[in-house]
GROMACS .gro file of C-alpha atoms in nm:
model
  443
    1MET     CA    1  -2.064  -2.490   1.821
    2VAL     CA    2  -2.263  -2.301   1.559
    3GLU     CA    3  -2.106  -1.988   1.418
    4THR     CA    4  -2.338  -1.698   1.350
    5LYS     CA    5  -2.258  -1.472   1.058
    6CYS     CA    6  -2.466  -1.176   0.950
    7VAL     CA    7  -2.455  -1.124   0.576
    8SER     CA    8  -2.645  -0.932   0.316
    9PRO     CA    9  -2.826  -1.126   0.045
   10VAL     CA   10  -2.558  -1.247  -0.194
   11THR     CA   11  -2.511  -1.489  -0.479
   12VAL     CA   12  -2.228  -1.726  -0.398
   13VAL     CA   13  -2.033  -1.858  -0.694
   14SER     CA   14  -1.821  -2.169  -0.648
   15GLY     CA   15  -1.471  -2.221  -0.784
   16SER     CA   16  -1.399  -2.512  -1.017
   17ARG     CA   17  -1.716  -2.689  -0.914
   18GLY     CA   18  -1.896  -2.504  -1.193
   19ILE     CA   19  -1.754  -2.155  -1.208
   20GLY     CA   20  -1.455  -2.265  -1.404
   21HIS     CA   21  -1.608  -2.413  -1.714
   22SER     CA   22  -1.925  -2.256  -1.845
   23PRO     CA   23  -2.203  -2.024  -1.727
   24ALA     CA   24  -2.452  -2.305  -1.773
   25SER     CA   25  -2.270  -2.533  -1.532
   26ALA     CA   26  -2.196  -2.269  -1.269
   27HIS     CA   27  -2.303  -2.380  -0.925
   28ARG     CA   28  -2.468  -2.085  -0.755
   29PHE     CA   29  -2.687  -2.040  -0.454
   30THR     CA   30  -2.849  -1.732  -0.312
   31VAL     CA   31  -2.862  -1.645   0.056
   32ARG     CA   32  -3.226  -1.538   0.056
   33SER     CA   33  -3.249  -1.418   0.412
   34GLU     CA   34  -3.065  -1.116   0.542
   35PHE     CA   35  -2.948  -1.332   0.832
   36ARG     CA   36  -2.824  -1.686   0.796
   37MET     CA   37  -2.691  -1.932   1.051
   38TYR     CA   38  -2.365  -2.090   0.933
   39THR     CA   39  -2.259  -2.423   1.075
   40HIS     CA   40  -1.901  -2.543   1.101
   41GLU     CA   41  -1.931  -2.701   0.755
   42ASP     CA   42  -2.021  -2.373   0.584
   43PRO     CA   43  -1.738  -2.154   0.454
   44VAL     CA   44  -1.652  -1.837   0.642
   45VAL     CA   45  -1.802  -1.537   0.463
   46ILE     CA   46  -1.532  -1.271   0.462
   47ASP     CA   47  -1.639  -0.931   0.592
   48PRO     CA   48  -1.566  -0.680   0.312
   49GLU     CA   49  -1.512  -0.405   0.568
   50GLY     CA   50  -1.240  -0.596   0.756
   51SER     CA   51  -1.372  -0.481   1.092
   52ASP     CA   52  -1.210  -0.774   1.280
   53ILE     CA   53  -0.938  -0.908   1.051
   54GLN     CA   54  -0.744  -1.114   1.306
   55GLY     CA   55  -1.060  -1.255   1.464
   56GLU     CA   56  -1.196  -1.359   1.127
   57ILE     CA   57  -0.863  -1.513   1.028
   58ARG     CA   58  -0.866  -1.721   1.348
   59ARG     CA   59  -1.211  -1.854   1.252
   60ILE     CA   60  -1.080  -1.945   0.907
   61ARG     CA   61  -0.774  -2.114   1.054
   62GLU     CA   62  -0.992  -2.328   1.281
   63ARG     CA   63  -1.120  -2.500   0.964
   64GLY     CA   64  -0.767  -2.600   0.865
   65PRO     CA   65  -0.463  -2.449   0.689
   66VAL     CA   66  -0.643  -2.466   0.352
   67THR     CA   67  -1.017  -2.410   0.362
   68GLU     CA   68  -1.299  -2.260   0.160
   69VAL     CA   69  -1.419  -1.904   0.218
   70VAL     CA   70  -1.667  -1.678   0.043
   71LEU     CA   71  -1.513  -1.357  -0.089
   72PRO     CA   72  -1.699  -1.026  -0.111
   73GLY     CA   73  -1.913  -1.055  -0.420
   74GLY     CA   74  -2.008  -1.414  -0.344
   75VAL     CA   75  -1.711  -1.593  -0.505
   76ARG     CA   76  -1.591  -1.908  -0.332
   77ALA     CA   77  -1.214  -1.935  -0.293
   78TRP     CA   78  -0.956  -2.135  -0.102
   79SER     CA   79  -0.796  -1.950   0.189
   80VAL     CA   80  -0.440  -2.062   0.262
   81THR     CA   81  -0.337  -1.975   0.619
   82GLY     CA   82  -0.078  -2.240   0.707
   83ALA     CA   83   0.285  -2.131   0.667
   84ALA     CA   84   0.407  -2.448   0.495
   85GLU     CA   85   0.104  -2.459   0.269
   86LEU     CA   86   0.134  -2.092   0.177
   87GLU     CA   87   0.505  -2.128   0.104
   88ARG     CA   88   0.423  -2.409  -0.136
   89ILE     CA   89   0.144  -2.211  -0.303
   90LEU     CA   90   0.360  -1.901  -0.348
   91SER     CA   91   0.672  -2.076  -0.472
   92GLY     CA   92   0.539  -2.360  -0.685
   93SER     CA   93   0.417  -2.390  -1.043
   94GLU     CA   94   0.070  -2.514  -0.944
   95VAL     CA   95  -0.085  -2.166  -0.929
   96SER     CA   96  -0.095  -1.853  -1.143
   97LYS     CA   97  -0.184  -1.488  -1.084
   98ASP     CA   98  -0.319  -1.437  -1.437
   99PRO     CA   99  -0.701  -1.455  -1.445
  100HIS     CA  100  -0.703  -1.410  -1.822
  101GLN     CA  101  -0.524  -1.744  -1.861
  102HIS     CA  102  -0.617  -1.944  -1.554
  103TRP     CA  103  -0.949  -1.829  -1.407
  104PRO     CA  104  -1.211  -1.962  -1.647
  105ALA     CA  105  -1.495  -1.785  -1.468
  106PHE     CA  106  -1.324  -1.452  -1.530
  107ARG     CA  107  -1.239  -1.541  -1.888
  108ASN     CA  108  -1.595  -1.657  -1.958
  109GLY     CA  109  -1.751  -1.337  -1.828
  110GLU     CA  110  -1.906  -1.490  -1.516
  111ILE     CA  111  -1.719  -1.240  -1.299
  112GLY     CA  112  -1.900  -0.914  -1.351
  113GLN     CA  113  -1.813  -0.550  -1.307
  114ASP     CA  114  -1.970  -0.565  -0.961
  115PHE     CA  115  -1.704  -0.804  -0.827
  116PRO     CA  116  -1.549  -0.600  -0.542
  117LEU     CA  117  -1.198  -0.735  -0.611
  118LEU     CA  118  -1.212  -0.670  -0.985
  119ASN     CA  119  -0.947  -0.398  -0.976
  120TRP     CA  120  -0.714  -0.636  -0.793
  121VAL     CA  121  -0.730  -0.900  -1.066
  122ASN     CA  122  -0.806  -0.713  -1.388
  123THR     CA  123  -0.520  -0.463  -1.423
  124ARG     CA  124  -0.237  -0.602  -1.636
  125SER     CA  125   0.094  -0.570  -1.456
  126MET     CA  126   0.359  -0.796  -1.307
  127PHE     CA  127   0.118  -0.838  -1.011
  128THR     CA  128  -0.124  -1.036  -1.231
  129ALA     CA  129   0.127  -1.191  -1.471
  130TYR     CA  130   0.244  -1.551  -1.485
  131GLY     CA  131   0.570  -1.726  -1.573
  132SER     CA  132   0.783  -1.567  -1.843
  133GLU     CA  133   0.537  -1.277  -1.875
  134HIS     CA  134   0.587  -1.196  -1.508
  135ARG     CA  135   0.965  -1.211  -1.543
  136ARG     CA  136   0.955  -0.981  -1.845
  137LEU     CA  137   0.748  -0.715  -1.669
  138ARG     CA  138   0.940  -0.746  -1.343
  139ASN     CA  139   1.266  -0.677  -1.526
  140PHE     CA  140   1.144  -0.327  -1.611
  141VAL     CA  141   1.066  -0.247  -1.246
  142ALA     CA  142   1.345  -0.421  -1.055
  143PRO     CA  143   1.620  -0.165  -1.138
  144ALA     CA  144   1.429   0.104  -0.948
  145PHE     CA  145   1.450  -0.102  -0.627
  146THR     CA  146   1.805  -0.233  -0.622
  147ASN     CA  147   1.999  -0.201  -0.297
  148ARG     CA  148   2.209   0.075  -0.454
  149ARG     CA  149   1.904   0.274  -0.568
  150THR     CA  150   1.731   0.222  -0.235
  151SER     CA  151   2.038   0.328  -0.032
  152ALA     CA  152   2.067   0.642  -0.244
  153LEU     CA  153   1.722   0.747  -0.120
  154GLU     CA  154   1.828   0.740   0.247
  155PRO     CA  155   1.921   1.112   0.279
  156ARG     CA  156   1.594   1.219   0.120
  157ILE     CA  157   1.383   0.986   0.335
  158ARG     CA  158   1.565   1.105   0.647
  159GLY     CA  159   1.499   1.464   0.544
  160ILE     CA  160   1.128   1.395   0.496
  161ALA     CA  161   1.106   1.228   0.839
  162ASN     CA  162   1.281   1.522   1.007
  163ASP     CA  163   1.056   1.768   0.826
  164LEU     CA  164   0.743   1.588   0.945
  165VAL     CA  165   0.871   1.570   1.303
  166ARG     CA  166   0.940   1.943   1.302
  167GLY     CA  167   0.580   1.997   1.194
  168LEU     CA  168   0.456   1.777   1.477
  169ASP     CA  169   0.667   1.967   1.727
  170ALA     CA  170   0.442   2.268   1.681
  171ALA     CA  171   0.131   2.076   1.794
  172PRO     CA  172  -0.009   2.176   2.137
  173ALA     CA  173   0.098   1.926   2.402
  174SER     CA  174  -0.255   1.903   2.543
  175GLU     CA  175  -0.421   1.806   2.215
  176PRO     CA  176  -0.411   1.460   2.055
  177VAL     CA  177  -0.252   1.425   1.711
  178ASN     CA  178  -0.354   1.164   1.455
  179ILE     CA  179  -0.004   1.028   1.402
  180ARG     CA  180  -0.119   0.808   1.112
  181GLU     CA  181  -0.246   1.108   0.921
  182HIS     CA  182   0.040   1.343   1.006
  183PHE     CA  183   0.338   1.107   0.999
  184ALA     CA  184   0.275   0.745   0.893
  185TYR     CA  185   0.077   0.849   0.586
  186PRO     CA  186   0.267   1.146   0.440
  187LEU     CA  187   0.617   0.996   0.466
  188PRO     CA  188   0.563   0.702   0.225
  189LEU     CA  189   0.340   0.923   0.010
  190ARG     CA  190   0.618   1.175  -0.042
  191VAL     CA  191   0.874   0.900  -0.104
  192ILE     CA  192   0.668   0.718  -0.368
  193ASN     CA  193   0.570   1.044  -0.537
  194GLU     CA  194   0.935   1.144  -0.566
  195LEU     CA  195   1.031   0.798  -0.687
  196LEU     CA  196   0.768   0.814  -0.963
  197GLY     CA  197   0.809   1.184  -1.040
  198VAL     CA  198   0.450   1.277  -0.951
  199PRO     CA  199   0.393   1.655  -0.984
  200GLU     CA  200   0.229   1.836  -0.697
  201HIS     CA  201  -0.107   1.884  -0.868
  202LEU     CA  202  -0.158   1.507  -0.896
  203VAL     CA  203  -0.057   1.416  -0.539
  204GLY     CA  204  -0.393   1.481  -0.370
  205PRO     CA  205  -0.611   1.315  -0.635
  206LEU     CA  206  -0.387   1.007  -0.647
  207ARG     CA  207  -0.401   0.973  -0.269
  208LYS     CA  208  -0.781   0.973  -0.280
  209CYS     CA  209  -0.782   0.701  -0.545
  210VAL     CA  210  -0.536   0.479  -0.356
  211ASP     CA  211  -0.763   0.494  -0.050
  212GLY     CA  212  -1.051   0.384  -0.272
  213ILE     CA  213  -0.864   0.089  -0.422
  214PHE     CA  214  -0.820  -0.066  -0.075
  215ASP     CA  215  -1.182   0.005   0.025
  216ILE     CA  216  -1.359  -0.314  -0.083
  217GLY     CA  217  -1.683  -0.175   0.057
  218LEU     CA  218  -1.730   0.074  -0.228
  219SER     CA  219  -2.036   0.027  -0.446
  220GLU     CA  220  -1.986  -0.099  -0.801
  221ALA     CA  221  -2.034   0.252  -0.942
  222GLU     CA  222  -1.795   0.404  -0.689
  223ALA     CA  223  -1.528   0.139  -0.747
  224VAL     CA  224  -1.547   0.171  -1.126
  225ALA     CA  225  -1.536   0.550  -1.107
  226ASN     CA  226  -1.241   0.541  -0.867
  227TYR     CA  227  -1.048   0.299  -1.087
  228GLU     CA  228  -1.114   0.499  -1.403
  229GLU     CA  229  -1.012   0.820  -1.229
  230MET     CA  230  -0.687   0.663  -1.110
  231ILE     CA  231  -0.600   0.526  -1.455
  232GLY     CA  232  -0.673   0.871  -1.599
  233LEU     CA  233  -0.444   1.034  -1.343
  234LEU     CA  234  -0.164   0.791  -1.423
  235GLN     CA  235  -0.206   0.860  -1.795
  236THR     CA  236  -0.181   1.231  -1.710
  237LEU     CA  237   0.138   1.156  -1.517
  238VAL     CA  238   0.284   0.977  -1.819
  239ALA     CA  239   0.195   1.270  -2.046
  240TYR     CA  240   0.350   1.513  -1.799
  241ARG     CA  241   0.675   1.319  -1.773
  242ARG     CA  242   0.689   1.271  -2.149
  243GLU     CA  243   0.695   1.649  -2.180
  244SER     CA  244   0.914   1.701  -1.873
  245PRO     CA  245   1.133   1.394  -1.822
  246GLY     CA  246   1.336   1.363  -1.503
  247GLU     CA  247   1.543   1.121  -1.298
  248ASP     CA  248   1.239   0.921  -1.193
  249MET     CA  249   1.085   0.580  -1.253
  250THR     CA  250   0.806   0.707  -1.479
  251SER     CA  251   1.051   0.877  -1.714
  252THR     CA  252   1.261   0.560  -1.728
  253LEU     CA  253   0.960   0.345  -1.811
  254ILE     CA  254   0.854   0.590  -2.084
  255PHE     CA  255   1.200   0.545  -2.236
  256HIS     CA  256   1.141   0.168  -2.245
  257VAL     CA  257   0.804   0.216  -2.417
  258ASP     CA  258   0.963   0.438  -2.681
  259ASP     CA  259   1.249   0.197  -2.747
  260PRO     CA  260   1.145  -0.038  -3.031
  261ALA     CA  261   1.398  -0.292  -2.905
  262LYS     CA  262   1.208  -0.322  -2.574
  263ASP     CA  263   0.893  -0.529  -2.546
  264PHE     CA  264   0.700  -0.290  -2.322
  265SER     CA  265   0.371  -0.122  -2.411
  266ALA     CA  266   0.210   0.202  -2.296
  267HIS     CA  267  -0.073  -0.005  -2.146
  268GLU     CA  268   0.178  -0.206  -1.942
  269LEU     CA  269   0.345   0.116  -1.832
  270VAL     CA  270   0.022   0.246  -1.679
  271GLY     CA  271  -0.042  -0.094  -1.516
  272THR     CA  272   0.306  -0.088  -1.367
  273LEU     CA  273   0.252   0.260  -1.225
  274TYR     CA  274  -0.086   0.152  -1.087
  275LEU     CA  275   0.079  -0.139  -0.907
  276THR     CA  276   0.371   0.068  -0.778
  277VAL     CA  277   0.155   0.347  -0.637
  278ASN     CA  278  -0.082   0.109  -0.458
  279ALA     CA  279   0.170  -0.149  -0.338
  280GLY     CA  280   0.441   0.102  -0.254
  281HIS     CA  281   0.236   0.345  -0.053
  282GLU     CA  282  -0.049   0.199   0.153
  283THR     CA  283   0.159  -0.099   0.266
  284THR     CA  284   0.438   0.121   0.406
  285VAL     CA  285   0.183   0.350   0.573
  286ASP     CA  286   0.042   0.048   0.756
  287LEU     CA  287   0.391  -0.077   0.848
  288ILE     CA  288   0.474   0.254   1.017
  289ASP     CA  289   0.124   0.278   1.168
  290GLN     CA  290   0.140  -0.072   1.319
  291SER     CA  291   0.496  -0.015   1.441
  292ILE     CA  292   0.395   0.296   1.632
  293TYR     CA  293   0.089   0.126   1.777
  294LEU     CA  294   0.272  -0.188   1.887
  295LEU     CA  295   0.556   0.006   2.048
  296LEU     CA  296   0.314   0.230   2.236
  297SER     CA  297   0.128  -0.084   2.348
  298ASN     CA  298   0.456  -0.245   2.460
  299PRO     CA  299   0.652   0.032   2.638
  300ASP     CA  300   0.928  -0.202   2.757
  301TYR     CA  301   1.022  -0.280   2.398
  302LEU     CA  302   1.005   0.089   2.309
  303ALA     CA  303   1.241   0.174   2.595
  304ALA     CA  304   1.479  -0.103   2.483
  305ALA     CA  305   1.480   0.029   2.127
  306LEU     CA  306   1.543   0.386   2.242
  307ASP     CA  307   1.838   0.296   2.463
  308GLY     CA  308   1.992   0.054   2.213
  309ARG     CA  309   1.922  -0.276   2.388
  310LEU     CA  310   1.691  -0.370   2.101
  311SER     CA  311   1.761  -0.291   1.737
  312TRP     CA  312   1.506  -0.105   1.529
  313THR     CA  313   1.555  -0.372   1.262
  314ASP     CA  314   1.436  -0.639   1.505
  315VAL     CA  315   1.132  -0.425   1.589
  316ILE     CA  316   1.042  -0.378   1.222
  317GLU     CA  317   1.079  -0.746   1.133
  318GLU     CA  318   0.855  -0.846   1.423
  319VAL     CA  319   0.592  -0.589   1.322
  320LEU     CA  320   0.601  -0.731   0.970
  321ARG     CA  321   0.549  -1.078   1.112
  322PHE     CA  322   0.289  -0.998   1.374
  323GLU     CA  323   0.079  -0.739   1.187
  324PRO     CA  324   0.176  -0.752   0.816
  325SER     CA  325   0.049  -0.466   0.602
  326ILE     CA  326  -0.137  -0.710   0.376
  327ALA     CA  327  -0.366  -0.944   0.569
  328HIS     CA  328  -0.512  -1.124   0.266
  329ALA     CA  329  -0.353  -1.112  -0.081
  330PRO     CA  330  -0.590  -1.171  -0.374
  331LEU     CA  331  -0.582  -1.377  -0.595
  332ARG     CA  332  -0.417  -1.684  -0.745
  333TYR     CA  333  -0.568  -1.961  -0.958
  334ALA     CA  334  -0.495  -2.332  -0.982
  335VAL     CA  335  -0.321  -2.410  -1.310
  336ARG     CA  336  -0.415  -2.778  -1.270
  337ASP     CA  337  -0.575  -3.006  -1.014
  338PHE     CA  338  -0.352  -3.067  -0.713
  339SER     CA  339  -0.375  -3.183  -0.354
  340ILE     CA  340  -0.238  -2.995  -0.059
  341GLY     CA  341  -0.273  -3.148   0.284
  342ASP     CA  342  -0.610  -3.323   0.287
  343VAL     CA  343  -0.765  -3.080   0.036
  344THR     CA  344  -0.790  -3.112  -0.342
  345ILE     CA  345  -0.787  -2.785  -0.531
  346ALA     CA  346  -0.928  -2.810  -0.882
  347GLU     CA  347  -0.801  -2.637  -1.194
  348GLY     CA  348  -0.937  -2.283  -1.214
  349ASP     CA  349  -1.014  -2.248  -0.843
  350PRO     CA  350  -0.932  -1.901  -0.702
  351ILE     CA  351  -0.693  -1.896  -0.405
  352LEU     CA  352  -0.658  -1.629  -0.136
  353SER     CA  353  -0.322  -1.602   0.039
  354CYS     CA  354  -0.326  -1.512   0.407
  355PRO     CA  355   0.019  -1.399   0.526
  356ALA     CA  356  -0.135  -1.252   0.842
  357ASP     CA  357  -0.207  -1.601   0.971
  358ALA     CA  358   0.088  -1.783   0.814
  359ASN     CA  359   0.307  -1.538   1.008
  360ARG     CA  360   0.147  -1.661   1.332
  361ASP     CA  361   0.166  -2.033   1.256
  362PRO     CA  362   0.262  -2.215   1.581
  363GLU     CA  363   0.431  -2.484   1.372
  364ILE     CA  364   0.690  -2.218   1.283
  365TYR     CA  365   0.690  -1.980   1.579
  366GLY     CA  366   0.586  -2.204   1.868
  367GLU     CA  367   0.357  -2.107   2.154
  368SER     CA  368   0.468  -1.744   2.133
  369ALA     CA  369   0.335  -1.708   1.777
  370VAL     CA  370   0.043  -1.492   1.891
  371ARG     CA  371   0.263  -1.257   2.096
  372PHE     CA  372   0.449  -0.950   1.974
  373ASP     CA  373   0.812  -1.021   2.064
  374PRO     CA  374   1.092  -0.838   1.879
  375THR     CA  375   1.351  -1.043   2.069
  376ARG     CA  376   1.247  -1.372   1.906
  377THR     CA  377   1.523  -1.550   1.717
  378ASN     CA  378   1.311  -1.661   1.420
  379LYS     CA  379   1.289  -1.346   1.206
  380GLY     CA  380   1.136  -1.511   0.900
  381HIS     CA  381   0.792  -1.409   0.768
  382MET     CA  382   0.592  -1.372   0.449
  383ALA     CA  383   0.481  -1.011   0.487
  384PHE     CA  384   0.634  -0.928   0.148
  385GLY     CA  385   0.522  -1.250  -0.015
  386TYR     CA  386   0.741  -1.540  -0.116
  387GLY     CA  387   0.884  -1.684  -0.434
  388ALA     CA  388   0.874  -1.522  -0.777
  389HIS     CA  389   0.617  -1.259  -0.679
  390ARG     CA  390   0.800  -1.141  -0.368
  391CYS     CA  391   0.764  -0.763  -0.342
  392PRO     CA  392   1.060  -0.589  -0.512
  393GLY     CA  393   0.996  -0.280  -0.298
  394ALA     CA  394   1.062  -0.462   0.032
  395PRO     CA  395   1.404  -0.299   0.088
  396LEU     CA  396   1.254   0.048   0.038
  397ALA     CA  397   0.968  -0.019   0.283
  398ARG     CA  398   1.213  -0.146   0.543
  399LEU     CA  399   1.438   0.158   0.494
  400GLU     CA  400   1.148   0.401   0.533
  401ALA     CA  401   1.043   0.238   0.860
  402LEU     CA  402   1.403   0.215   0.981
  403LEU     CA  403   1.448   0.590   0.935
  404ALA     CA  404   1.100   0.699   1.038
  405LEU     CA  405   1.062   0.522   1.373
  406PRO     CA  406   1.376   0.638   1.557
  407THR     CA  407   1.330   0.990   1.419
  408LEU     CA  408   0.980   1.002   1.563
  409PHE     CA  409   1.039   0.833   1.898
  410GLN     CA  410   1.370   1.002   1.976
  411ARG     CA  411   1.192   1.336   1.943
  412PHE     CA  412   0.880   1.221   2.131
  413PRO     CA  413   0.995   0.946   2.372
  414HIS     CA  414   0.693   1.000   2.598
  415MET     CA  415   0.434   0.963   2.325
  416ARG     CA  416   0.125   0.769   2.435
  417LEU     CA  417  -0.207   0.661   2.289
  418ALA     CA  418  -0.485   0.915   2.333
  419VAL     CA  419  -0.771   0.662   2.306
  420SER     CA  420  -0.825   0.296   2.385
  421PRO     CA  421  -0.728   0.041   2.118
  422GLU     CA  422  -1.096  -0.038   2.062
  423GLU     CA  423  -1.155   0.319   1.943
  424LEU     CA  424  -0.891   0.318   1.667
  425GLY     CA  425  -1.095   0.143   1.401
  426THR     CA  426  -0.947  -0.023   1.093
  427VAL     CA  427  -0.879   0.086   0.739
  428PRO     CA  428  -1.170  -0.012   0.511
  429GLY     CA  429  -1.147  -0.352   0.348
  430PHE     CA  430  -1.003  -0.691   0.439
  431ILE     CA  431  -0.678  -0.661   0.241
  432ALA     CA  432  -0.484  -0.379   0.407
  433ASN     CA  433  -0.408  -0.414   0.777
  434GLY     CA  434  -0.392  -0.076   0.946
  435HIS     CA  435  -0.581   0.160   1.174
  436ASP     CA  436  -0.842   0.407   1.063
  437ARG     CA  437  -0.677   0.664   1.292
  438LEU     CA  438  -0.403   0.665   1.553
  439PRO     CA  439  -0.451   0.956   1.798
  440VAL     CA  440  -0.159   1.013   2.036
  441PHE     CA  441  -0.035   1.265   2.288
  442LEU     CA  442   0.313   1.355   2.174
  443LYS     CA  443   0.453   1.492   2.500
   0.00000   0.00000   0.00000
């Protein structure tokens, strides 16, 4: 069967087969026609808008657990969808997240400012660090997300959830409410802002910038402007907390910068805040969003959760498996040549992780892998990553969902979708996995 893919004209840049060594040797080809017919041998060209994430992932998986794709911006990469293969990639020493060290095309200047994923690979933080550098930067962040610190936030998170539900209670019963906008979005936003000590006048502007970071469809000018605005806002936050320190993560990180005994720079501080805001907010929004949607789409499981036959923890873990907040996680780079399965990945090749498909691998979850089933016994998944780069904020995200969902559904047990699933749309981009809107009738 021939697969048809509509693409705009684009220059496609290969990985190690040229891109990794010098501009002169880069292997490039241009799709000259606005429409091109791709055969089974051609790599899947990833839709930057993410309009059908799961459908596109299935097409990638059909090529094998490790296969070539074309990223937005025309860069060839290896997509890893198989669970065993992804576990090896995420936990081994064969790959790095540092493009400055291990992506020659980036280091040589072949990856321009127009690369749509530039802000995902260029900001220096523990997200893009490797080895001992990653461990050093992670050590400054980890104390904010210990089990003790996370548990201490429970009363405040519960209070935020109750406050939002009281606001929803005033909505007319006959009118639909966008529950993503009025519940799933503001709860994690308020939590992360309090964790970081963000003053009220920066909340709105930061929210706008976070939305832009996940929108891979922005033009080069829009993406650069959005990134620069966000970095400026975070620098303003640092200046504010330097003048008005509090019991928050930003103030603590400023203390580390000012301590000559600590190896932590002001530049790394801003990069750490950038990572925390983006990773700690949008992902939890999508977790709550997908949880609400899947429970409304599976009323028997919702009823079981409400009457105690099914634990909310089981619901949340299955949502994380079935619809993880991050569909594709960019990027890693081969530190050296290595073989995985029947594929050889060359030094310098970029690698795209795909937890959304690894979490549905039938080799792990059997024939029911493609079904939402909170009663399944295998609770494992890679929604928060795996290995050294596993998300340190995972306990906080779980706690937010664990408090938010029963608070919402116990108050509105008869909530139902106000539109068909086809009308919900998706968040822009192929990285985040959530709905554009989630209209519901509350009563």
